[in-house]
mmCIF file of C-alpha atoms in Angstrom:
data_model
loop_
_atom_site.group_PDB
_atom_site.id
_atom_site.type_symbol
_atom_site.label_atom_id
_atom_site.label_comp_id
_atom_site.label_asym_id
_atom_site.label_seq_id
_atom_site.Cartn_x
_atom_site.Cartn_y
_atom_site.Cartn_z
ATOM 1 C CA ASP A 79 161.533 37.659 121.383
ATOM 2 C CA ALA A 80 164.586 38.430 123.487
ATOM 3 C CA LYS A 81 165.124 36.383 126.635
ATOM 4 C CA THR A 82 164.567 38.118 129.973
ATOM 5 C CA THR A 83 165.957 37.370 133.430
ATOM 6 C CA GLN A 84 164.162 38.390 136.616
ATOM 7 C CA PRO A 85 164.781 37.551 140.267
ATOM 8 C CA PRO A 86 162.308 34.903 141.426
ATOM 9 C CA SER A 87 161.124 36.866 144.461
ATOM 10 C CA MET A 88 161.355 40.211 146.249
ATOM 11 C CA ASP A 89 159.901 41.782 149.369
ATOM 12 C CA CYS A 90 158.923 45.399 149.879
ATOM 13 C CA ALA A 91 157.566 47.324 152.864
ATOM 14 C CA GLU A 92 154.146 48.887 152.446
ATOM 15 C CA GLY A 93 154.416 52.541 151.446
ATOM 16 C CA ARG A 94 157.944 52.194 150.134
ATOM 17 C CA ALA A 95 159.009 52.095 146.507
ATOM 18 C CA ALA A 96 159.274 48.669 144.908
ATOM 19 C CA ASN A 97 162.020 48.404 142.289
ATOM 20 C CA LEU A 98 161.770 45.300 140.115
ATOM 21 C CA PRO A 99 164.735 44.621 137.816
ATOM 22 C CA CYS A 100 164.798 42.847 134.475
ATOM 23 C CA ASN A 101 167.796 41.909 132.347
ATOM 24 C CA HIS A 102 167.371 41.649 128.579
ATOM 25 C CA SER A 103 170.911 41.779 127.226
ATOM 26 C CA THR A 104 169.974 40.357 123.791
ATOM 27 C CA ILE A 105 167.264 42.929 123.073
ATOM 28 C CA SER A 106 167.032 44.077 119.461
ATOM 29 C CA GLY A 107 166.631 47.656 118.354
ATOM 30 C CA ASN A 108 162.961 47.265 117.459
ATOM 31 C CA GLU A 109 161.931 45.361 120.573
ATOM 32 C CA TYR A 110 159.911 46.983 123.328
ATOM 33 C CA VAL A 111 159.948 46.220 127.047
ATOM 34 C CA TYR A 112 156.531 45.366 128.488
ATOM 35 C CA TRP A 113 155.526 44.754 132.082
ATOM 36 C CA TYR A 114 152.473 42.784 133.213
ATOM 37 C CA ARG A 115 151.407 41.584 136.622
ATOM 38 C CA GLN A 116 149.271 38.687 137.773
ATOM 39 C CA ILE A 117 147.419 38.940 141.052
ATOM 40 C CA HIS A 118 146.461 35.697 142.736
ATOM 41 C CA SER A 119 146.012 33.548 139.591
ATOM 42 C CA GLN A 120 143.840 36.088 137.800
ATOM 43 C CA GLY A 121 144.602 36.870 134.174
ATOM 44 C CA PRO A 122 147.720 39.016 133.702
ATOM 45 C CA GLN A 123 147.219 42.773 133.640
ATOM 46 C CA TYR A 124 149.207 45.219 131.534
ATOM 47 C CA ILE A 125 151.198 47.800 133.493
ATOM 48 C CA ILE A 126 153.472 49.778 131.199
ATOM 49 C CA HIS A 127 155.797 49.514 128.223
ATOM 50 C CA GLY A 128 158.652 51.434 126.602
ATOM 51 C CA LEU A 129 161.208 51.392 123.801
ATOM 52 C CA LYS A 130 164.148 53.457 125.060
ATOM 53 C CA ASN A 131 162.809 56.436 126.953
ATOM 54 C CA ASN A 132 161.658 56.281 130.536
ATOM 55 C CA GLU A 133 157.907 56.035 130.867
ATOM 56 C CA THR A 134 155.428 56.818 133.625
ATOM 57 C CA ASN A 135 151.724 56.212 134.007
ATOM 58 C CA GLU A 136 149.274 56.106 136.883
ATOM 59 C CA MET A 137 150.435 52.659 137.940
ATOM 60 C CA ALA A 138 154.202 52.711 137.644
ATOM 61 C CA SER A 139 157.389 54.055 136.117
ATOM 62 C CA LEU A 140 159.679 52.220 133.727
ATOM 63 C CA ILE A 141 163.373 53.030 133.633
ATOM 64 C CA ILE A 142 165.340 51.598 130.684
ATOM 65 C CA THR A 143 169.130 51.819 130.711
ATOM 66 C CA GLU A 144 170.837 53.701 127.920
ATOM 67 C CA ASP A 145 172.179 50.493 126.356
ATOM 68 C CA ARG A 146 168.670 48.967 126.733
ATOM 69 C CA LYS A 147 170.094 45.786 128.218
ATOM 70 C CA SER A 148 168.136 46.129 131.438
ATOM 71 C CA SER A 149 165.154 47.902 132.893
ATOM 72 C CA THR A 150 163.483 48.571 136.236
ATOM 73 C CA LEU A 151 159.807 48.757 137.029
ATOM 74 C CA ILE A 152 159.113 51.140 139.889
ATOM 75 C CA LEU A 153 155.952 51.074 141.984
ATOM 76 C CA PRO A 154 156.405 54.357 143.864
ATOM 77 C CA HIS A 155 154.296 53.634 146.953
ATOM 78 C CA ALA A 156 153.644 49.919 147.183
ATOM 79 C CA THR A 157 150.446 48.727 148.841
ATOM 80 C CA LEU A 158 149.400 45.277 149.979
ATOM 81 C CA ARG A 159 147.294 45.023 146.807
ATOM 82 C CA ASP A 160 150.476 45.225 144.729
ATOM 83 C CA THR A 161 151.481 41.767 145.937
ATOM 84 C CA ALA A 162 151.609 39.823 142.666
ATOM 85 C CA VAL A 163 153.823 38.122 140.113
ATOM 86 C CA TYR A 164 155.428 40.679 137.792
ATOM 87 C CA TYR A 165 156.449 39.696 134.275
ATOM 88 C CA CYS A 166 158.949 41.497 132.081
ATOM 89 C CA ILE A 167 158.449 40.781 128.376
ATOM 90 C CA VAL A 168 160.544 41.902 125.430
ATOM 91 C CA ARG A 169 159.072 41.762 121.953
ATOM 92 C CA VAL A 170 158.431 43.706 118.795
ATOM 93 C CA ASN A 171 155.165 45.599 118.930
ATOM 94 C CA THR A 172 153.780 43.646 115.968
ATOM 95 C CA ASN A 173 153.870 40.440 118.007
ATOM 96 C CA ALA A 174 151.203 41.581 120.415
ATOM 97 C CA GLY A 175 149.326 38.304 120.209
ATOM 98 C CA LYS A 176 152.191 36.033 121.187
ATOM 99 C CA SER A 177 154.049 37.419 124.147
ATOM 100 C CA THR A 178 156.552 35.105 125.821
ATOM 101 C CA PHE A 179 156.092 35.084 129.597
ATOM 102 C CA GLY A 180 158.930 33.847 131.770
ATOM 103 C CA ASP A 181 158.466 32.877 135.398
ATOM 104 C CA GLY A 182 158.404 36.496 136.594
ATOM 105 C CA THR A 183 159.168 37.990 140.006
ATOM 106 C CA THR A 184 156.892 37.348 142.946
ATOM 107 C CA LEU A 185 156.638 40.653 144.817
ATOM 108 C CA THR A 186 155.381 40.449 148.380
ATOM 109 C CA VAL A 187 154.438 43.740 149.991
ATOM 110 C CA LYS A 188 154.570 43.491 153.775
ATOM 111 C CA PRO A 189 152.827 45.704 156.333
ATOM 112 C CA ASN B 210 132.087 45.780 127.371
ATOM 113 C CA ALA B 211 132.457 42.368 128.957
ATOM 114 C CA GLY B 212 136.031 42.187 127.645
ATOM 115 C CA VAL B 213 137.362 38.632 127.349
ATOM 116 C CA THR B 214 135.132 35.900 128.725
ATOM 117 C CA GLN B 215 135.983 32.243 129.243
ATOM 118 C CA THR B 216 133.809 29.242 129.992
ATOM 119 C CA PRO B 217 133.765 27.069 131.956
ATOM 120 C CA LYS B 218 135.552 28.455 135.016
ATOM 121 C CA PHE B 219 136.449 24.983 136.232
ATOM 122 C CA GLN B 220 136.331 21.526 134.664
ATOM 123 C CA VAL B 221 137.257 18.007 135.694
ATOM 124 C CA LEU B 222 137.927 15.479 132.938
ATOM 125 C CA LYS B 223 138.905 11.846 132.823
ATOM 126 C CA THR B 224 141.885 10.780 130.756
ATOM 127 C CA GLY B 225 140.869 10.354 127.133
ATOM 128 C CA GLN B 226 137.832 12.615 127.257
ATOM 129 C CA SER B 227 137.527 15.553 124.895
ATOM 130 C CA MET B 228 136.257 19.028 125.556
ATOM 131 C CA THR B 229 136.234 22.571 124.237
ATOM 132 C CA LEU B 230 137.252 25.613 126.223
ATOM 133 C CA GLN B 231 135.347 28.647 125.079
ATOM 134 C CA CYS B 232 136.759 32.158 124.682
ATOM 135 C CA ALA B 233 134.934 35.228 123.434
ATOM 136 C CA GLN B 234 135.774 38.929 123.228
ATOM 137 C CA ASP B 235 133.549 41.883 122.438
ATOM 138 C CA MET B 236 136.255 44.432 121.625
ATOM 139 C CA ASN B 237 136.509 43.547 117.920
ATOM 140 C CA HIS B 238 140.149 42.548 118.392
ATOM 141 C CA GLU B 239 141.889 40.792 115.528
ATOM 142 C CA TYR B 240 144.480 38.951 117.627
ATOM 143 C CA MET B 241 143.509 36.191 120.046
ATOM 144 C CA SER B 242 145.714 33.770 121.959
ATOM 145 C CA TRP B 243 145.567 30.777 124.258
ATOM 146 C CA TYR B 244 148.058 30.250 127.081
ATOM 147 C CA ARG B 245 148.455 27.606 129.738
ATOM 148 C CA GLN B 246 149.907 28.166 133.168
ATOM 149 C CA ASP B 247 151.168 25.305 135.285
ATOM 150 C CA PRO B 248 151.552 25.777 139.060
ATOM 151 C CA GLY B 249 154.350 28.181 139.989
ATOM 152 C CA MET B 250 155.255 28.868 136.391
ATOM 153 C CA GLY B 251 154.705 31.559 133.804
ATOM 154 C CA LEU B 252 152.318 31.444 130.883
ATOM 155 C CA ARG B 253 153.158 29.403 127.801
ATOM 156 C CA LEU B 254 151.606 30.124 124.423
ATOM 157 C CA ILE B 255 149.560 27.276 122.941
ATOM 158 C CA HIS B 256 147.996 28.734 119.786
ATOM 159 C CA TYR B 257 147.233 32.178 118.482
ATOM 160 C CA SER B 258 145.242 33.831 115.706
ATOM 161 C CA VAL B 259 145.737 37.092 113.860
ATOM 162 C CA GLY B 260 142.262 37.109 112.348
ATOM 163 C CA ALA B 261 139.267 35.019 111.366
ATOM 164 C CA GLY B 262 140.392 31.944 109.471
ATOM 165 C CA ILE B 263 144.065 32.343 110.464
ATOM 166 C CA THR B 264 145.688 30.376 113.268
ATOM 167 C CA ASP B 265 149.233 29.374 114.139
ATOM 168 C CA GLN B 266 151.058 27.313 116.731
ATOM 169 C CA GLY B 267 152.779 28.647 119.814
ATOM 170 C CA GLU B 268 155.308 26.999 122.132
ATOM 171 C CA VAL B 269 153.201 24.063 123.321
ATOM 172 C CA PRO B 270 150.553 23.190 120.682
ATOM 173 C CA ASN B 271 150.566 19.395 120.957
ATOM 174 C CA GLY B 272 147.249 17.936 122.093
ATOM 175 C CA TYR B 273 145.278 21.082 121.290
ATOM 176 C CA ASN B 274 143.342 22.300 118.266
ATOM 177 C CA VAL B 275 141.927 25.730 117.535
ATOM 178 C CA SER B 276 139.809 27.387 114.888
ATOM 179 C CA ARG B 277 138.746 30.990 114.326
ATOM 180 C CA SER B 278 135.543 31.204 112.337
ATOM 181 C CA THR B 279 134.526 34.608 113.730
ATOM 182 C CA THR B 280 136.374 37.623 115.089
ATOM 183 C CA GLU B 281 134.693 37.205 118.477
ATOM 184 C CA ASP B 282 135.314 33.546 119.282
ATOM 185 C CA PHE B 283 138.442 31.423 119.618
ATOM 186 C CA PRO B 284 137.677 27.967 121.080
ATOM 187 C CA LEU B 285 140.411 25.605 122.253
ATOM 188 C CA ARG B 286 139.795 21.884 121.796
ATOM 189 C CA LEU B 287 141.383 19.081 123.760
ATOM 190 C CA LEU B 288 140.967 15.975 121.625
ATOM 191 C CA SER B 289 142.008 13.347 124.179
ATOM 192 C CA ALA B 290 142.752 14.798 127.601
ATOM 193 C CA ALA B 291 145.865 13.710 129.474
ATOM 194 C CA PRO B 292 146.897 14.392 133.101
ATOM 195 C CA SER B 293 149.750 16.524 131.730
ATOM 196 C CA GLN B 294 147.125 18.959 130.477
ATOM 197 C CA THR B 295 146.033 19.770 134.009
ATOM 198 C CA SER B 296 146.587 23.503 134.120
ATOM 199 C CA VAL B 297 144.970 26.931 134.117
ATOM 200 C CA TYR B 298 144.121 28.151 130.644
ATOM 201 C CA PHE B 299 144.012 31.833 129.769
ATOM 202 C CA CYS B 300 142.646 33.412 126.639
ATOM 203 C CA ALA B 301 143.791 36.872 125.554
ATOM 204 C CA SER B 302 142.980 39.350 122.830
ATOM 205 C CA THR B 303 144.547 42.455 121.380
ATOM 206 C CA GLN B 304 144.620 44.587 118.302
ATOM 207 C CA PRO B 305 147.447 45.770 116.029
ATOM 208 C CA GLY B 306 148.520 49.138 117.345
ATOM 209 C CA VAL B 307 147.096 48.395 120.799
ATOM 210 C CA GLU B 308 150.007 47.587 123.025
ATOM 211 C CA THR B 309 148.296 45.578 125.715
ATOM 212 C CA GLN B 310 146.823 42.103 125.689
ATOM 213 C CA TYR B 311 143.547 41.720 127.552
ATOM 214 C CA PHE B 312 143.236 38.461 129.437
ATOM 215 C CA GLY B 313 140.210 36.459 130.457
ATOM 216 C CA PRO B 314 139.702 35.113 133.999
ATOM 217 C CA GLY B 315 140.976 31.652 133.138
ATOM 218 C CA THR B 316 139.656 28.095 133.050
ATOM 219 C CA ARG B 317 140.998 25.666 135.644
ATOM 220 C CA LEU B 318 141.230 22.168 134.177
ATOM 221 C CA LEU B 319 141.901 19.002 136.138
ATOM 222 C CA VAL B 320 142.485 15.783 134.203
ATOM 223 C CA LEU B 321 142.310 12.617 136.272
#
């Protein structure tokens, strides 16, 4: 799995968009970008994933740069319940059982 | 569906004791994994399995054993607990072609 780099912490005002960056400069052509979050020591929860196109679901949007060396997870209207640790993971989709989690970004949403 | 269940929720052990952390899933997933999470850190893979009878080591396998006799269950055994094994343990399952791993609620282990 390619190595990822995320800022250790970020703050965001409630109701504003939260933009969480991830660098993955050594990503291979067949590796996907996955995002998970972990709220208050619960088990991690899947958010979204993508290969090279931008993706959107009910939780978030994922923007992947054209060279695929970085990506941004966007929470469009952050709420206090979005306060969590966010993990960016890069892996091939056949390695679903052995994701490598780094230390992630602690996002704090403030009123 | 109960999803992924783990027992116990919390356990205190003395150094040298053994125990088994239980993990079960009712989604008929082929892949199951065990992770540990130390305070303030991300998850590290201990062992994983791609099907009944097949297991392999992850990043930090020392001090842990696993077996996979059924699709549903994937127990993690600590043979001789050490204080360094104090951590939160998460079990996860997924299926080829399913992109997300489903995680259990975790077992908090304290080794004195």
